PDB file of C-alpha atoms in Angstrom:
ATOM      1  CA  UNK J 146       0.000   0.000   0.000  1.00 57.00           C
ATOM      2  CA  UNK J 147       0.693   3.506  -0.267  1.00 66.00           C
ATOM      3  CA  UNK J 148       3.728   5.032   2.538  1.00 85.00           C
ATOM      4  CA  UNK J 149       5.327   8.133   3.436  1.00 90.00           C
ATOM      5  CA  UNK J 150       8.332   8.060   5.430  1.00 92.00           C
ATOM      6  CA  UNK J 151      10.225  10.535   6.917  1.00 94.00           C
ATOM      7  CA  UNK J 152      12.702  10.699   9.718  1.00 90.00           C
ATOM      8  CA  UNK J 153      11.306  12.557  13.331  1.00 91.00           C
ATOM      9  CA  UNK J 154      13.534  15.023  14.355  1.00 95.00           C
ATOM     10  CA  UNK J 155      16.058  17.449  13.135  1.00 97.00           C
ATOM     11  CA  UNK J 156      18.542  19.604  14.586  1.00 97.00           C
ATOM     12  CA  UNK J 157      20.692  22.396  12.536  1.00 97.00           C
ATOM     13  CA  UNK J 158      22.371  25.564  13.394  1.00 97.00           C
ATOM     14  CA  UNK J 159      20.891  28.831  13.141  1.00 96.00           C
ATOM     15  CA  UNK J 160      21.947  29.894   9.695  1.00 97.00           C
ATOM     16  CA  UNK J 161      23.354  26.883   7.993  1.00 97.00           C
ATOM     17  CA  UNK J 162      21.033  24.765   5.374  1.00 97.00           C
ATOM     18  CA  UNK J 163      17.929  22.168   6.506  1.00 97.00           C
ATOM     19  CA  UNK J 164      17.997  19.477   4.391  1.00 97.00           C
ATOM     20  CA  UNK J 165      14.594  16.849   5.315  1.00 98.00           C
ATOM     21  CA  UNK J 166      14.455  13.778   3.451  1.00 97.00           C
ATOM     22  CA  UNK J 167      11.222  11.961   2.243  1.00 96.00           C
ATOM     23  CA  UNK J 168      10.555   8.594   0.717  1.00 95.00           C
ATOM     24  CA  UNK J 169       7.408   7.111  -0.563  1.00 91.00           C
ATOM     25  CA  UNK J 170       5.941   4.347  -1.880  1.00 86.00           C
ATOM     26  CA  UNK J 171       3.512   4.557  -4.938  1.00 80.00           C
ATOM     27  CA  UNK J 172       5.456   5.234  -8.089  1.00 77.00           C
ATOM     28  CA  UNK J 173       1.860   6.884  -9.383  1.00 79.00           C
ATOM     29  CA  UNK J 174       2.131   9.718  -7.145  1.00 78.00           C
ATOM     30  CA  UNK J 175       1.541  12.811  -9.430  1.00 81.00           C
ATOM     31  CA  UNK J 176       1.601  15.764  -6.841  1.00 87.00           C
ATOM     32  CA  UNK J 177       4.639  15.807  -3.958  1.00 91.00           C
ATOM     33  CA  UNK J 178       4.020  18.533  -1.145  1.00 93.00           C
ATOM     34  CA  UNK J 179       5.763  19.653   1.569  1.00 96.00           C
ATOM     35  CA  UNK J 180       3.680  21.339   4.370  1.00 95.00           C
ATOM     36  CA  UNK J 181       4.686  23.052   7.254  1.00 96.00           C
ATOM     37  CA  UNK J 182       2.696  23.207  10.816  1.00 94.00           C
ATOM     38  CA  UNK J 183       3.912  25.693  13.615  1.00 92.00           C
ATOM     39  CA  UNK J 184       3.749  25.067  17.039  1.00 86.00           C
ATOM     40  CA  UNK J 185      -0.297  25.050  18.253  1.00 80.00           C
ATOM     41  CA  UNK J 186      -1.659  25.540  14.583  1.00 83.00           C
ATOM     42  CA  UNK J 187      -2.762  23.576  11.526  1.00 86.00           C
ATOM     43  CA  UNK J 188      -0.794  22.644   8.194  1.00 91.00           C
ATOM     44  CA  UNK J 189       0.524  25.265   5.356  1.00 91.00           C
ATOM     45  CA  UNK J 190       1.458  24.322   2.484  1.00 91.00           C
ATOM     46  CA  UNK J 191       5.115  25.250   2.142  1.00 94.00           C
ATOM     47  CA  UNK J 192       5.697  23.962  -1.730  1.00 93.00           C
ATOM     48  CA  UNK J 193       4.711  21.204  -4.393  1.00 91.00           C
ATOM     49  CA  UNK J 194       6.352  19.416  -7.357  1.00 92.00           C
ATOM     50  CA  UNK J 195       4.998  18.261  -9.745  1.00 89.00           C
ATOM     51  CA  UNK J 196       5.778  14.369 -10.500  1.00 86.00           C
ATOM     52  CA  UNK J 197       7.534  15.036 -14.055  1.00 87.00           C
ATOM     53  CA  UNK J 198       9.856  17.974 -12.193  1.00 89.00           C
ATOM     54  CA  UNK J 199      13.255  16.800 -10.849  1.00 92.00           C
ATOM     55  CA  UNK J 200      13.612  20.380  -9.284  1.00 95.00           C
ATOM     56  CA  UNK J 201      12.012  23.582  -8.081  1.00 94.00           C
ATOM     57  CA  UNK J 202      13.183  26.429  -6.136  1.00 94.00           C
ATOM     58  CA  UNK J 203      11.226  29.094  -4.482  1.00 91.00           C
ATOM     59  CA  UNK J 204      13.488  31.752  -2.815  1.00 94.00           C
ATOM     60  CA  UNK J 205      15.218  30.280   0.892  1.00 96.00           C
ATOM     61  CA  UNK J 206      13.525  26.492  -0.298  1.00 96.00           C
ATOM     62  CA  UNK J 207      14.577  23.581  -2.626  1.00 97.00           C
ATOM     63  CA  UNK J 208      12.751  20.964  -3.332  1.00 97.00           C
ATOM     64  CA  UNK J 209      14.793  17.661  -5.033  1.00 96.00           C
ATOM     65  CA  UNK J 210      12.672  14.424  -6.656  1.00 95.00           C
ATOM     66  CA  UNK J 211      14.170  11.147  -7.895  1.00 94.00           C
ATOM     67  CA  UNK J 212      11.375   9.412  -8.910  1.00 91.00           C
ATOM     68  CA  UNK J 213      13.686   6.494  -9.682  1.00 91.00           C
ATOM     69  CA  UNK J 214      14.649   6.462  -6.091  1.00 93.00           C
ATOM     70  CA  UNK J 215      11.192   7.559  -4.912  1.00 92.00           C
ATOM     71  CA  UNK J 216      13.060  10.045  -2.930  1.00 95.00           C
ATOM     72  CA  UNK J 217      12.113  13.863  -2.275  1.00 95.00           C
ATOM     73  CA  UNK J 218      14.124  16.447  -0.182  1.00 97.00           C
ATOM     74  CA  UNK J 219      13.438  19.658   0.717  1.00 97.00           C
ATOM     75  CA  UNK J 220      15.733  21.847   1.692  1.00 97.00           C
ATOM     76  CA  UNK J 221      15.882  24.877   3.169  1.00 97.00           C
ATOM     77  CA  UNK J 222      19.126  27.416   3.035  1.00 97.00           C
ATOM     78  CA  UNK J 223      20.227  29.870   5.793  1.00 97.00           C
ATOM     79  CA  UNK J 224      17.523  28.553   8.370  1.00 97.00           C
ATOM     80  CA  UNK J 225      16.042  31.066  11.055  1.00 96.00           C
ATOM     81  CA  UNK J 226      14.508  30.405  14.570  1.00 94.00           C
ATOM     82  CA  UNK J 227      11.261  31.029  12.383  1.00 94.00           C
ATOM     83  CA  UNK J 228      12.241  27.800  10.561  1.00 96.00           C
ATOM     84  CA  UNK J 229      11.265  25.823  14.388  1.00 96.00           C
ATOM     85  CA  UNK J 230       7.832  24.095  12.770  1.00 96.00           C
ATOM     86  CA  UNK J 231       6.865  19.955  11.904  1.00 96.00           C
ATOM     87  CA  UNK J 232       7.335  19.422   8.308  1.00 97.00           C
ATOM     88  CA  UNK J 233       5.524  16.885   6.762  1.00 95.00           C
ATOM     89  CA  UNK J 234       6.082  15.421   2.888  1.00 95.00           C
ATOM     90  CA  UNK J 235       2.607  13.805   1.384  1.00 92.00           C
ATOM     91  CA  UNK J 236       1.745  12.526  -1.903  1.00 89.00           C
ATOM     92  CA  UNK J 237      -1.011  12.844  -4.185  1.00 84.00           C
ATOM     93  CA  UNK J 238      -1.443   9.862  -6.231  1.00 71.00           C
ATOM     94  CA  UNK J 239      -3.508  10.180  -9.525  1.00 61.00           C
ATOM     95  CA  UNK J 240      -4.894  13.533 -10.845  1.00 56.00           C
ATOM     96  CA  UNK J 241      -8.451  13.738  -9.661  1.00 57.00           C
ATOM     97  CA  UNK J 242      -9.872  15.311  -6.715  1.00 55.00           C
ATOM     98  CA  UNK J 243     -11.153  11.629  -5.463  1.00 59.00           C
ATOM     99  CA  UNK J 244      -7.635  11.003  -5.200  1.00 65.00           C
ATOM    100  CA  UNK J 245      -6.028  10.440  -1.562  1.00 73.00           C
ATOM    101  CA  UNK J 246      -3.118  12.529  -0.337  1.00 82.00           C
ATOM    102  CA  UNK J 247      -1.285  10.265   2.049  1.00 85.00           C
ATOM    103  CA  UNK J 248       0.955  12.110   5.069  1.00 90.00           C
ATOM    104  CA  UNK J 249       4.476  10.901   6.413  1.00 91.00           C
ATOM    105  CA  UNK J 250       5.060  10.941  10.230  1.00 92.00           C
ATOM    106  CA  UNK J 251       6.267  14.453  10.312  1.00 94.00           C
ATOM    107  CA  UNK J 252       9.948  15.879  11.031  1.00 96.00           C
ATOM    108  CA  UNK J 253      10.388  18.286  13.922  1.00 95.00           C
ATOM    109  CA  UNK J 254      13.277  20.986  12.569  1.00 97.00           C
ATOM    110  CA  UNK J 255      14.690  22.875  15.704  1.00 96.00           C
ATOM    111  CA  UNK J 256      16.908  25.581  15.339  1.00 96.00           C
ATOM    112  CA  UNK J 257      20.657  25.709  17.531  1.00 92.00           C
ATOM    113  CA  UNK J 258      21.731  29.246  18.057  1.00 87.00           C
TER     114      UNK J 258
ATOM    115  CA  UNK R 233      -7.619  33.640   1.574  1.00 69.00           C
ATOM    116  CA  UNK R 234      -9.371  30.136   2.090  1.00 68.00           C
ATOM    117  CA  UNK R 235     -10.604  30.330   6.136  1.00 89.00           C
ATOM    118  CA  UNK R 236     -11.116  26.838   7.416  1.00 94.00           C
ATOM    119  CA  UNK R 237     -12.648  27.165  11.050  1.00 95.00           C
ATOM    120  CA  UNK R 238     -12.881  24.491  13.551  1.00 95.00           C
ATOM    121  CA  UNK R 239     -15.208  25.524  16.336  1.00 89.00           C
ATOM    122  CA  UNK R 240     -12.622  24.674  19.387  1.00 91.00           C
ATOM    123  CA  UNK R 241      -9.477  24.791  19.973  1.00 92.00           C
ATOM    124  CA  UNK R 242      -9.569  22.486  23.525  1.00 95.00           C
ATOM    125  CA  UNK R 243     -11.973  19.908  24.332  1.00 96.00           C
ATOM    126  CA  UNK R 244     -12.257  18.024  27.662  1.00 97.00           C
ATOM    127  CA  UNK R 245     -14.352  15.600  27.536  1.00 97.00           C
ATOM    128  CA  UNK R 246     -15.626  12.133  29.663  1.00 97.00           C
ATOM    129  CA  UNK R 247     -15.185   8.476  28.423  1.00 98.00           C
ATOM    130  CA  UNK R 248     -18.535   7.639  26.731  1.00 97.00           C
ATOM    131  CA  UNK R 249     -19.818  10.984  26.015  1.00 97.00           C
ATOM    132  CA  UNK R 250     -21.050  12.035  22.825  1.00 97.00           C
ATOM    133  CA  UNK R 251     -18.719  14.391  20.921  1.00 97.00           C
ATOM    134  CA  UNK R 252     -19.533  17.125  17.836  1.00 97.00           C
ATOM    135  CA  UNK R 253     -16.270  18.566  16.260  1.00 97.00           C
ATOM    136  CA  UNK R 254     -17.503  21.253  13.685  1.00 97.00           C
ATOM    137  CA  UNK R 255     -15.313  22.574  10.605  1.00 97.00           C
ATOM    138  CA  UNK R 256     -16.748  25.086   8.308  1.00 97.00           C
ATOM    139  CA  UNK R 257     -15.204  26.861   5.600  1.00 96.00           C
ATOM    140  CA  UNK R 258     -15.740  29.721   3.512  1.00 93.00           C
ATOM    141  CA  UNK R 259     -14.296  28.796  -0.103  1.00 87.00           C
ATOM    142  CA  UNK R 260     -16.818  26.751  -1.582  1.00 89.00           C
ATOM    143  CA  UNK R 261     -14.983  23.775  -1.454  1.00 89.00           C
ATOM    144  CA  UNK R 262     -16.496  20.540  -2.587  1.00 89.00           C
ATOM    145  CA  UNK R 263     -13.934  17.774  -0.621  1.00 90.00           C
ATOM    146  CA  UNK R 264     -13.536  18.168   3.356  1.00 92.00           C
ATOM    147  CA  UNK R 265     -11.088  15.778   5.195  1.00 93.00           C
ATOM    148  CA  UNK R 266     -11.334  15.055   8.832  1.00 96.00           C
ATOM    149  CA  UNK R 267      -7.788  13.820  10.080  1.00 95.00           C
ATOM    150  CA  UNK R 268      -6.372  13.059  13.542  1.00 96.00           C
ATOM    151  CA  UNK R 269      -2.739  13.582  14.354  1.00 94.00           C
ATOM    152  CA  UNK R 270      -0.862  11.938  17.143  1.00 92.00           C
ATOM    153  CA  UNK R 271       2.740  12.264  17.731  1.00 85.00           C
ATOM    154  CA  UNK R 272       5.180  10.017  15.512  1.00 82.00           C
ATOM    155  CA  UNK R 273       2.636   8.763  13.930  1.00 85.00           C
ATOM    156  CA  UNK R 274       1.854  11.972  11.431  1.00 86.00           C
ATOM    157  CA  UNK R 275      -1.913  12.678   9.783  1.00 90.00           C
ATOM    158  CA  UNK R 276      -4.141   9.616   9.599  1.00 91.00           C
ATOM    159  CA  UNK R 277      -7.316  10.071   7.317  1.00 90.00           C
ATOM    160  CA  UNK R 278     -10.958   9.518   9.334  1.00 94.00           C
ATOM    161  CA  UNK R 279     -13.242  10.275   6.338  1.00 94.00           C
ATOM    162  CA  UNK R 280     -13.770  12.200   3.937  1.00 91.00           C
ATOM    163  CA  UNK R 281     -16.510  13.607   1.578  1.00 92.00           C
ATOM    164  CA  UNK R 282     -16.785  14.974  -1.874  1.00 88.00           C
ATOM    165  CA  UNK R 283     -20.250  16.452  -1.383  1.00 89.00           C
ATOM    166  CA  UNK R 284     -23.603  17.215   0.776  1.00 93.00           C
ATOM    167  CA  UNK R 285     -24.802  14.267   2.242  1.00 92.00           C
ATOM    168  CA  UNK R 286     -22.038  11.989   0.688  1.00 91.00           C
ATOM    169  CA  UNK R 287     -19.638  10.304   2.492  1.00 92.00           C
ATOM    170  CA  UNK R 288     -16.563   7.871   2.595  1.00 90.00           C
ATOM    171  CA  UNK R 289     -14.307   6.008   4.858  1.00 91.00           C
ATOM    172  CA  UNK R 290     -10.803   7.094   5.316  1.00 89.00           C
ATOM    173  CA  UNK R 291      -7.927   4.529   7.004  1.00 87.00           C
ATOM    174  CA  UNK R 292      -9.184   4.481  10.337  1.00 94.00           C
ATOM    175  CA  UNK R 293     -13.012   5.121  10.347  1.00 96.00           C
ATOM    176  CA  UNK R 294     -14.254   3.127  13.640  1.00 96.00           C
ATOM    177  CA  UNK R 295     -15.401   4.989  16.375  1.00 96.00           C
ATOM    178  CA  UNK R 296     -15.955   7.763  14.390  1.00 98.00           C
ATOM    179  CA  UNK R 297     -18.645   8.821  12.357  1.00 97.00           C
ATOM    180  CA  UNK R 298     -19.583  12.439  10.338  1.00 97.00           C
ATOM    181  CA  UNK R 299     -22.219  14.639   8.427  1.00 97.00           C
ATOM    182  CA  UNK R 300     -22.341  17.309   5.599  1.00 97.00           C
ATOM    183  CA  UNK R 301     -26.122  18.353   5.184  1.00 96.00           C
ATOM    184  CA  UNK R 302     -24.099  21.552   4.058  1.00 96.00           C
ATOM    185  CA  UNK R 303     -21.689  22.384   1.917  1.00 95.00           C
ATOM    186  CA  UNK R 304     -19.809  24.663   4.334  1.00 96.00           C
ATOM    187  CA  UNK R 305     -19.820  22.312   7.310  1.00 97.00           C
ATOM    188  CA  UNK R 306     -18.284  19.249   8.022  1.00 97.00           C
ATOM    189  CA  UNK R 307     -19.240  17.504  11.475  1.00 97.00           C
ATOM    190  CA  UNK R 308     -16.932  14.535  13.403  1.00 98.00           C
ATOM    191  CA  UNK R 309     -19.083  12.554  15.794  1.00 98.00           C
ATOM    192  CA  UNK R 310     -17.175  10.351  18.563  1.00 97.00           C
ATOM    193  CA  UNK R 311     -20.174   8.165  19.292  1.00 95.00           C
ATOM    194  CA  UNK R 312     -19.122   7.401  22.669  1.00 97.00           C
ATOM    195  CA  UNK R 313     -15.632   8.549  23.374  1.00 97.00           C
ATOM    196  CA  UNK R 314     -12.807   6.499  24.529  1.00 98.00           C
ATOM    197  CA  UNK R 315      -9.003   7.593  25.730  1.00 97.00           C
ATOM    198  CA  UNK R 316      -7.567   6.311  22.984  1.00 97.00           C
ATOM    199  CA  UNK R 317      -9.678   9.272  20.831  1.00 98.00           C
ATOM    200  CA  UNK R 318      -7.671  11.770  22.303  1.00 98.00           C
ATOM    201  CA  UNK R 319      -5.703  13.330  19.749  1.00 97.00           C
ATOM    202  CA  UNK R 320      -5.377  16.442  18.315  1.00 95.00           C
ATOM    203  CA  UNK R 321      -8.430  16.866  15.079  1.00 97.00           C
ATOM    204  CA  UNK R 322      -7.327  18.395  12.035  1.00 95.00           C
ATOM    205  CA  UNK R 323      -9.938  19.553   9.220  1.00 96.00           C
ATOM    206  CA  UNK R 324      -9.272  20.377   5.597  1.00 93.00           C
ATOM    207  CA  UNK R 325     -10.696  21.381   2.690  1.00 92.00           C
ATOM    208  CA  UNK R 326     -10.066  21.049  -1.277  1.00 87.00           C
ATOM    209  CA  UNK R 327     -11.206  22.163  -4.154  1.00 81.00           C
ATOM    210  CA  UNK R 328     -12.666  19.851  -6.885  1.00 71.00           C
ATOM    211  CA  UNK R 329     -10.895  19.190  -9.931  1.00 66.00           C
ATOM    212  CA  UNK R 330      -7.421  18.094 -11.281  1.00 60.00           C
ATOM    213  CA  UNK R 331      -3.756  19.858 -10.589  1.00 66.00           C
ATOM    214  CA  UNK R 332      -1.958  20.564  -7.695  1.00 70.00           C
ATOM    215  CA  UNK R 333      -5.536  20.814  -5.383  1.00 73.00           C
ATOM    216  CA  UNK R 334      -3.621  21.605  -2.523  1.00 82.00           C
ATOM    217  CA  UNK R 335      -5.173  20.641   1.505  1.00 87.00           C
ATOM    218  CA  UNK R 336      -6.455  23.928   3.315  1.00 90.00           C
ATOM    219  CA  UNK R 337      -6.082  22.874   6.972  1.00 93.00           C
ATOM    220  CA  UNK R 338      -8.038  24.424  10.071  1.00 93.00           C
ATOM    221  CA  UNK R 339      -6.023  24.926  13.381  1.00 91.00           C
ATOM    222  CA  UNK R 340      -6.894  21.615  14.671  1.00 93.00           C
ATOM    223  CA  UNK R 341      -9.219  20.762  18.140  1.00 95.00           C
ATOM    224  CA  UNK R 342      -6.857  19.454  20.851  1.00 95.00           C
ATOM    225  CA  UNK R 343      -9.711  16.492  22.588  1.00 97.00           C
ATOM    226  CA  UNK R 344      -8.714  14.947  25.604  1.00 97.00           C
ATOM    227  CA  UNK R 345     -10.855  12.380  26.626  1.00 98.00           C
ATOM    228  CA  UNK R 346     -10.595  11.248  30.415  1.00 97.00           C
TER     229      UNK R 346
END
């Protein structure tokens, strides 16, 4: 069935690079996101890729897929005590609304001054 | 903005109560998720629906139970709560169609059940 898997806790210094690693499980995932939840609220979405993109980058964040690998990272450059959030990866398999979008565990990024 | 709203934010409540979690949104959005997140264990899907009155099971459906008799609102009903319910409640919302169709999560209802 499908999985998300992602490791639980990260710890970086204040200013160097994040780097959180994903894996999955269904090679028909279309849609990869990365969301991010602060302490005490709900889930923002951070970033997608789409399935056929090996790379995007939006300003501080990088997102890497190898499909072959089934591997997605996202990574995030010069981190900031606002960086301190859970960070989950979740796929989207298939392209229609009915289709499910299936969560990893969550990694917990904290911040070292 | 899409506003997802989930009526509380703590919830104390007895083993073998009856509990209502309300979500409404303001988007117009056809899909609405209800999730439950426990530590470790990341976002597990209750159920879901894709319209008024329609429903469908999500992985881990028993004890739980919901309604949509609107398109706005999307109830969770703990028939009789146990301690093993208590869990932090996310709802979400998505619109209907293909592409990217991103989650829109409320802030989540922290339930403790004692």
């Amino acid at each position: 069935g499908e999985d998300v898997e992602q490791s639980l806790f990260l710890s970086v210094r204040e200013g160097d690079s994040s780097v959180i690693n994903c894996t999955y499980t269904d090679s028909s995932s279309t849609y990869l996101y990365w969301y991010k939840q602060e302490p005490g609220a709900g889930l923002q979405l951070l970033t997608y890729i789409f399935s056929n993109m090996d790379m995007k980058q939006d300003q501080r964040l990088t997102v890497l897929l190898n499909k072959k690998d089934k591997h997605l990272s996202l990574r995030i450059a010069d981190t900031q005590t606002g960086d301190s959030a859970i960070y989950f990866c979740a796929e989207k398999a298939g392209y229609s609304s009915a289709s499910k979008i299936i969560f990893g565990s969550g990694t917990r990024l904290s911040i070292r001054p | 903005d899409v506003k997802v709203t989930q009526s509380s934010r703590y919830l104390v409540k007895r083993t073998g109560e009856k509990v209502f979690l309300e979500c409404v949104q303001d988007m117009d959005h056809e899909n609405m998720f209800w999730y439950r997140q426990d530590p470790g264990l990341g976002l597990r899907l209750i159920y879901f629906s894709y319209d008024v009155k329609m429903k469908e099971k999500g992985d881990i459906p028993e004890g739980y139970s919901v309604s949509r008799e609107k398109k706005e609102r999307f109830s969770l009903i703990l028939e009789s709560a146990s301690t093993n319910q208590t869990s932090m409640y996310l709802c979400a919302t998505m619109v209907m169609g293909q592409g990217v169709s991103p989650l829109h999560f409320g802030n989540g209802t922290r339930l403790t059940v004692t």
